[in-house]
Tab-separated table of C-alpha atoms and ligand atoms in Angstrom:
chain	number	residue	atom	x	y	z
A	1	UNK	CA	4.371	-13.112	27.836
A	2	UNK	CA	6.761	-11.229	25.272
A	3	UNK	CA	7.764	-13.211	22.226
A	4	UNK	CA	10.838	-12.836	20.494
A	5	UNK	CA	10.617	-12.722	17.146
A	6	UNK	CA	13.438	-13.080	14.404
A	7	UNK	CA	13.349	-9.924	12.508
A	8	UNK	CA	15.275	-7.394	10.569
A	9	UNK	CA	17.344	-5.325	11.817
A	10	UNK	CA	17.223	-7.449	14.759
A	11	UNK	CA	14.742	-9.163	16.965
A	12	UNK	CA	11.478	-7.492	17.557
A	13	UNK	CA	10.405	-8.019	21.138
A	14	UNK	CA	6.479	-8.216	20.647
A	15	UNK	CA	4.017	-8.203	23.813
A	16	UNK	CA	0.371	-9.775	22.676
A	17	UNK	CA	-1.385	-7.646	25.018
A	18	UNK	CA	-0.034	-4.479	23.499
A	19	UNK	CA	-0.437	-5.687	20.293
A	20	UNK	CA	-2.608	-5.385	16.996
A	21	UNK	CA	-2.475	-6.527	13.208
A	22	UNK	CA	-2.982	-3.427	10.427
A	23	UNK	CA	-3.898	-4.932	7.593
A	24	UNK	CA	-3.462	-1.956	4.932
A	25	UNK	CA	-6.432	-1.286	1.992
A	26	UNK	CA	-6.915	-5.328	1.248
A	27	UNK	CA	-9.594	-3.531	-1.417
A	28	UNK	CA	-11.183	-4.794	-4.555
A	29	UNK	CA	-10.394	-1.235	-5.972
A	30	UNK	CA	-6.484	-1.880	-5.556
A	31	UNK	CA	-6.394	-5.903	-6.237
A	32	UNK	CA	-8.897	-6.982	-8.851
A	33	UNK	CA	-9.095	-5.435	-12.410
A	34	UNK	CA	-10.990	-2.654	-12.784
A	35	UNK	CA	-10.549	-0.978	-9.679
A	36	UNK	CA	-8.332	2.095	-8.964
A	37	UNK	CA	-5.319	0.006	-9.302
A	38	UNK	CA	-5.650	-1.038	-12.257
A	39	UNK	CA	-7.124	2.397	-13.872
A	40	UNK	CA	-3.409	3.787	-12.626
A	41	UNK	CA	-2.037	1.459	-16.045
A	42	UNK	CA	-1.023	-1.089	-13.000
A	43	UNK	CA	-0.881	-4.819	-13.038
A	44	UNK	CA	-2.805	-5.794	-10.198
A	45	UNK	CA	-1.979	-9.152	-10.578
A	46	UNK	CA	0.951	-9.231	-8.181
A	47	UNK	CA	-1.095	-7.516	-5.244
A	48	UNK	CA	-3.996	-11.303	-6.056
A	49	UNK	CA	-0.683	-13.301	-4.471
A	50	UNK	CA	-0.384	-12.217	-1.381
A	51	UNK	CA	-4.297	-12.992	-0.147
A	52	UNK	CA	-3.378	-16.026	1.219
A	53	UNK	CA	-0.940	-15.117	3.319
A	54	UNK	CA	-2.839	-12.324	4.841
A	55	UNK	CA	-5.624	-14.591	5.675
A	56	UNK	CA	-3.054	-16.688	7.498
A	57	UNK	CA	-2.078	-13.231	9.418
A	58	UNK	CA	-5.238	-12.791	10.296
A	59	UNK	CA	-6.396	-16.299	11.099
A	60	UNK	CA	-3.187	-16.251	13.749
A	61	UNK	CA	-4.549	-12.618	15.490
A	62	UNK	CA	-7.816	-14.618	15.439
A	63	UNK	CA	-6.418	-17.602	16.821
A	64	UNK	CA	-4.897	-15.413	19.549
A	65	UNK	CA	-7.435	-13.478	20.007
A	66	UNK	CA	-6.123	-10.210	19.450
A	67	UNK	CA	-7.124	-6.856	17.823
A	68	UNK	CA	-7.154	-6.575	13.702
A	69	UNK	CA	-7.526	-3.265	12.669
A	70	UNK	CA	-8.534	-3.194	8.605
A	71	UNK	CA	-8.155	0.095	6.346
A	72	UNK	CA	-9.641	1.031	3.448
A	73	UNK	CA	-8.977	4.015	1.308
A	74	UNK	CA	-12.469	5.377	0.613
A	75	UNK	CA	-14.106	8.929	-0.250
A	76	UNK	CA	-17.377	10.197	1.190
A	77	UNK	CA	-19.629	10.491	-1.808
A	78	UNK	CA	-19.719	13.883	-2.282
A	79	UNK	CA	-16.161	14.262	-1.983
A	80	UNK	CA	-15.879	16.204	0.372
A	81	UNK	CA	-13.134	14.661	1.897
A	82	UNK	CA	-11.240	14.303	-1.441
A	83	UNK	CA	-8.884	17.593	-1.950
A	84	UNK	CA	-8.524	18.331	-5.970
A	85	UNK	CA	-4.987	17.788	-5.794
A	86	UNK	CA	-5.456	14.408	-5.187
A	87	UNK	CA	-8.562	13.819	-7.486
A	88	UNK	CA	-6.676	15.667	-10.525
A	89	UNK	CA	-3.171	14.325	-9.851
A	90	UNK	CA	-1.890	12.600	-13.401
A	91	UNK	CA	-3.926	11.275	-16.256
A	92	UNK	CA	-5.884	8.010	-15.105
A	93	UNK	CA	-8.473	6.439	-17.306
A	94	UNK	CA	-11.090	7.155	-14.557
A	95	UNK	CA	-10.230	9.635	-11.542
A	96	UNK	CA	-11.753	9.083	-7.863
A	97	UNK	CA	-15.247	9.322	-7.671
A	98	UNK	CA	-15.874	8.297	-11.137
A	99	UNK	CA	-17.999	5.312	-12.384
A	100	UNK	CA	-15.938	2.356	-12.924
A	101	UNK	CA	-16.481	-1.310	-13.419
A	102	UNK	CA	-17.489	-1.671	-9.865
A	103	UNK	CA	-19.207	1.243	-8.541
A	104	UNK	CA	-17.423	4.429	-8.071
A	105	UNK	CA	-13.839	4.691	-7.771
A	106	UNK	CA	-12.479	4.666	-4.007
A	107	UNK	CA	-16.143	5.771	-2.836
A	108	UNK	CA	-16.931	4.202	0.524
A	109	UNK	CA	-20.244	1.808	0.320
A	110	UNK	CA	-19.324	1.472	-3.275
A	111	UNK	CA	-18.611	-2.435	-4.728
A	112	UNK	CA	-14.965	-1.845	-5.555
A	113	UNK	CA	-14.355	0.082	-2.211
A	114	UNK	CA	-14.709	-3.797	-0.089
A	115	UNK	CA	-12.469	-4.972	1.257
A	116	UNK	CA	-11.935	-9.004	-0.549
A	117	UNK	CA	-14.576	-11.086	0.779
A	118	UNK	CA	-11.513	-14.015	2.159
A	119	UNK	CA	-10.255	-11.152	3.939
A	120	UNK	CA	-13.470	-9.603	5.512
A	121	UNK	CA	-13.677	-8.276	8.640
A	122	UNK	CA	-15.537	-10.024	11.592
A	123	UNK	CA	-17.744	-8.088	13.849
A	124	UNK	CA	-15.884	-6.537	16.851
A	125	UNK	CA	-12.504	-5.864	14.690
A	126	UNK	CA	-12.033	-2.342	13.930
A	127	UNK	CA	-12.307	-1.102	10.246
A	128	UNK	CA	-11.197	2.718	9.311
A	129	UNK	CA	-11.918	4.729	6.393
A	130	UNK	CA	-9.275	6.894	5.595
A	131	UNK	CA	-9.232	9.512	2.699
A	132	UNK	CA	-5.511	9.627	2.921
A	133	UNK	CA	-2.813	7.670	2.313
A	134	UNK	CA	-2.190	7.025	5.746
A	135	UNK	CA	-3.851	5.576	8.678
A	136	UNK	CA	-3.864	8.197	11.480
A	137	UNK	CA	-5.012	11.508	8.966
A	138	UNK	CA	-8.654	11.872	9.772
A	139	UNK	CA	-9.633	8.828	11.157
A	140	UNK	CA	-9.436	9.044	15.066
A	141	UNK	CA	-7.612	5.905	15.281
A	142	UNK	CA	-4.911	6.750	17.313
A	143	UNK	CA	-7.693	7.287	19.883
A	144	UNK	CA	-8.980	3.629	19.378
A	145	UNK	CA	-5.887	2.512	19.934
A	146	UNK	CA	-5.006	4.316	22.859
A	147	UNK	CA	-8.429	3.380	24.727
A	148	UNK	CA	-7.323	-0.361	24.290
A	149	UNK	CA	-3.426	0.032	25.005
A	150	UNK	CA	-1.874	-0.630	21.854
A	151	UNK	CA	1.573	0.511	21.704
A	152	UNK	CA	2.593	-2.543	18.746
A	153	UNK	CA	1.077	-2.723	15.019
A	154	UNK	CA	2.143	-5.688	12.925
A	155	UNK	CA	1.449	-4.180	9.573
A	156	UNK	CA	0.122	-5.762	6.378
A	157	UNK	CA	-1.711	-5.014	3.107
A	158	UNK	CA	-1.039	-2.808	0.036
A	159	UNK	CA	0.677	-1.038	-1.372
A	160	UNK	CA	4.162	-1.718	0.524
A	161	UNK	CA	5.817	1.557	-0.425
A	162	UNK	CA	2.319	4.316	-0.366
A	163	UNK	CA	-0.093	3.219	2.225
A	164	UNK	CA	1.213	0.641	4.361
A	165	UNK	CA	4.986	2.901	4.601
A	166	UNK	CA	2.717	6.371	5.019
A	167	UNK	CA	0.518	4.359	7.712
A	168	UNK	CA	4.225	2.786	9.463
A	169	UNK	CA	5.641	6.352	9.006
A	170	UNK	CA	2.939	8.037	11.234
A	171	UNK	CA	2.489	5.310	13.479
A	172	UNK	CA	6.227	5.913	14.289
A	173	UNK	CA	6.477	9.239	14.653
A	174	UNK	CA	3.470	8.695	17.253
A	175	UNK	CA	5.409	6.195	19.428
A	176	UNK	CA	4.471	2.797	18.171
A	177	UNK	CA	6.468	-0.150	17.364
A	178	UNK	CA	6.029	-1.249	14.152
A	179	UNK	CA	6.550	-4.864	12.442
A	180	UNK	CA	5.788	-5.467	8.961
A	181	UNK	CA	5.279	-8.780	7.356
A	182	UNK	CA	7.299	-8.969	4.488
A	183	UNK	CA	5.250	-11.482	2.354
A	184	UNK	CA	2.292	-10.129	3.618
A	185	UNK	CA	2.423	-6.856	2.056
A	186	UNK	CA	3.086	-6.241	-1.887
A	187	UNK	CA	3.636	-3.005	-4.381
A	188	UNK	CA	2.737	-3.326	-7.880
A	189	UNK	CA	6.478	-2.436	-8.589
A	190	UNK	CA	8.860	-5.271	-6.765
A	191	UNK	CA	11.975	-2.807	-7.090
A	192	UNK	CA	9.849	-0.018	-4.580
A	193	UNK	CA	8.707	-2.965	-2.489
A	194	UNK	CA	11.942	-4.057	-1.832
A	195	UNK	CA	13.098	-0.408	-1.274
A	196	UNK	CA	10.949	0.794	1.077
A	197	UNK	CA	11.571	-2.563	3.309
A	198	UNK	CA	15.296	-1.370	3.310
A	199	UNK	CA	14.225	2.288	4.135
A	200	UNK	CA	12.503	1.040	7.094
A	201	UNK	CA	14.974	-1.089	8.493
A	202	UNK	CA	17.855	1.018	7.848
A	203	UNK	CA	20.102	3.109	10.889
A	204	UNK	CA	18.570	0.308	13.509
A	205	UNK	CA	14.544	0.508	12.808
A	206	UNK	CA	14.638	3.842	11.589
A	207	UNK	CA	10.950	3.159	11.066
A	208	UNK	CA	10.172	-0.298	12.250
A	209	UNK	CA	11.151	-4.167	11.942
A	210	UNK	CA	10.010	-6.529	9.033
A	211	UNK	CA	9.906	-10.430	9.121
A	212	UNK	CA	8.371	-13.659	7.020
A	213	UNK	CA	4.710	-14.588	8.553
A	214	UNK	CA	6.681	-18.247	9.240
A	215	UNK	CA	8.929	-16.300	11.856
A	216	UNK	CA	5.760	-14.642	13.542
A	217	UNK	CA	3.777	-17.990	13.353
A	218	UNK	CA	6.912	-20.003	14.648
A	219	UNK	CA	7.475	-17.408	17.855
A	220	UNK	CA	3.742	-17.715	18.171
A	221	UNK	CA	4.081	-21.672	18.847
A	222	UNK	CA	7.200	-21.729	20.907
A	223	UNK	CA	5.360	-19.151	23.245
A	224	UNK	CA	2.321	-21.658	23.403
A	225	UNK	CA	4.481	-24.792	24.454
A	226	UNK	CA	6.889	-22.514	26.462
A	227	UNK	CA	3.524	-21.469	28.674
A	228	UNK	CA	1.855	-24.771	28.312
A	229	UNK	CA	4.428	-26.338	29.649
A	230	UNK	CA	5.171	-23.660	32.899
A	231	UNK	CA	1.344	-22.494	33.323
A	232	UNK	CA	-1.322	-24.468	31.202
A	233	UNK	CA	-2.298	-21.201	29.783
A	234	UNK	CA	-2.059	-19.705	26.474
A	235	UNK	CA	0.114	-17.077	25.396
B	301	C5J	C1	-2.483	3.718	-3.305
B	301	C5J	C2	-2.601	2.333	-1.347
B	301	C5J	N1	-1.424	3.088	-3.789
B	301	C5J	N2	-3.469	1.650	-0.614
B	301	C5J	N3	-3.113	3.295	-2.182
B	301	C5J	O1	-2.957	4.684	-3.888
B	301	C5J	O2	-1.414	2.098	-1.312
C-alpha cells in the first residue's frame, strides 16, 4: 500500500516495498571531537543532536521491516582510493589518513571511522564504504539496490549540504525518488543546511522531497489502521 506523506514541495507518494532508508556517514569521525569533523575547525556539537532522531528513523524501517542502507566515508589504508586532491585540499590540523585521537582519520576499520554505536547497523542491513562524497561513486550500490527493487531512498545523516545532497544528487540523476528527513539530517553550518533543503525542493523536486520524521511516522500509522481495519495485515 502507498502512503501519502505530507512533504515539501508537495506530497511524496512513498511505496514500502520500493522503499529504503540512507542514513548518510552517522560516523564518530564527523560527530564526536576529534574526528575529521572537528580537525576541519568545526563544531561538531550540532551534528550530537540529531542521534536521536535517526535512531527513531531507523527503529520505524525496523519496525516495518524494510531495507536501511548505512554509509560511511572511509579510505582503504593505503590510500589508494584517496586522490591527493582530496587528501591535500586546505590546511586541516590532521589530513586523511593521519593519526588522530581515534585511529586514523577517515580510514575504514579505524575507531573514528564507526559508525555511533546507538546507530549501529544490524546484520542483514547493507553498509557501504564510499571514498567519495557520494553514495553511488565506487561502491556498486546502485546494483544492490536494483537486485532488491528499490526505486525510493528516504535519506538521512550528515552533512545535509556535502554528503547526504552529493548522495540525493546522484541518486536523482539515476531515477530514484528521493525524501529527506529534515530533522534527521544536520550541517555544521545551519545557514547551508537550510539552503540546500531549499535547493532540493525548488522548481517542483528539482532533486527530491523533504519532511519532519513526525509526518513519516504519522503516514506510517494511518497506513497501519487504514489496512488493519480493511485486511488485518500490516502495511
Ligand atoms: C564531509 C560528509 N562533510 N559526510 N563528509 O566531508 O558530509
Amino acid at each position: 500500500m502507498a502512503l501519502s506523506v505530507p512533504a515539501r514541495p508537495y506530497n511524496f507518494v512513498l511505496e514500502p516495498q520500493h522503499a529504503a532508508l540512507v542514513v548518510i556517514d552517522m560516523q564518530r569521525d564527523f560527530i564526536e571531537p576529534g574526528g575529521f569533523g572537528a580537525v576541519l575547525g568545526n563544531d561538531v556539537s550540532r551534528l550530537t543532536k540529531i542521534v536521536p532522531t535517526v535512531a527513531a528513523l531507523i527503529a520505524l524501517f525496523r519496525a516495518h521491516r524494510l531495507p536501511i542502507v548505512h554509509t560511511r566515508e572511509a579510505h582503504r589504508p593505503d590510500l589508494s582510493d584517496c586522490p591527493p586532491a582530496k587528501r591535500l585540499r586546505g590546511a586541516p590540523g590532521l589530513r586523511i589518513g593521519d593519526r588522530g585521537a581515534m585511529g586514523r582519520i577517515l580510514i575504514a576499520g579505524e575507531p573514528g571511522n564507526q559508525i555511533l554505536p546507538e546507530l549501529a547497523p544490524l546484520d542483514g542491513e547493507i553498509v557501504i564504504d564510499k571514498p567519495g562524497k557520494g553514495m553511488f561513486w565506487a561502491t556498486g550500490l546502485q546494483e544492490t539496490l536494483s537486485a532488491r527493487s528499490i526505486t525510493q531512498l528516504v535519506f538521512a545523516g550528515v552533512t545535509t549540504e556535502v554528503c547526504v545532497q552529493t548522495s540525493m544528487r546522484e541518486a536523482n540523476d539515476r531515477g530514484y525518488e528521493c525524501l529527506l528527513v529534515e530533522d534527521a539530517t544536520e550541517s555544521y553550518f545551519p545557514e547551508f543546511k537550510a539552503a540546500a533543503i531549499e535547493m532540493i525542493v525548488a522548481q517542483g523536486a528539482i532533486v527530491g522531497w523533504t519532511t519532519p520524521l513526525a509526518a513519516l511516522e504519522r503516514a506510517f500509522s494511518q497506513a497501519m489502521v487504514r489496512t488493519d481495519k480493511h485486511t488485518g495485515a500490516v502495511a
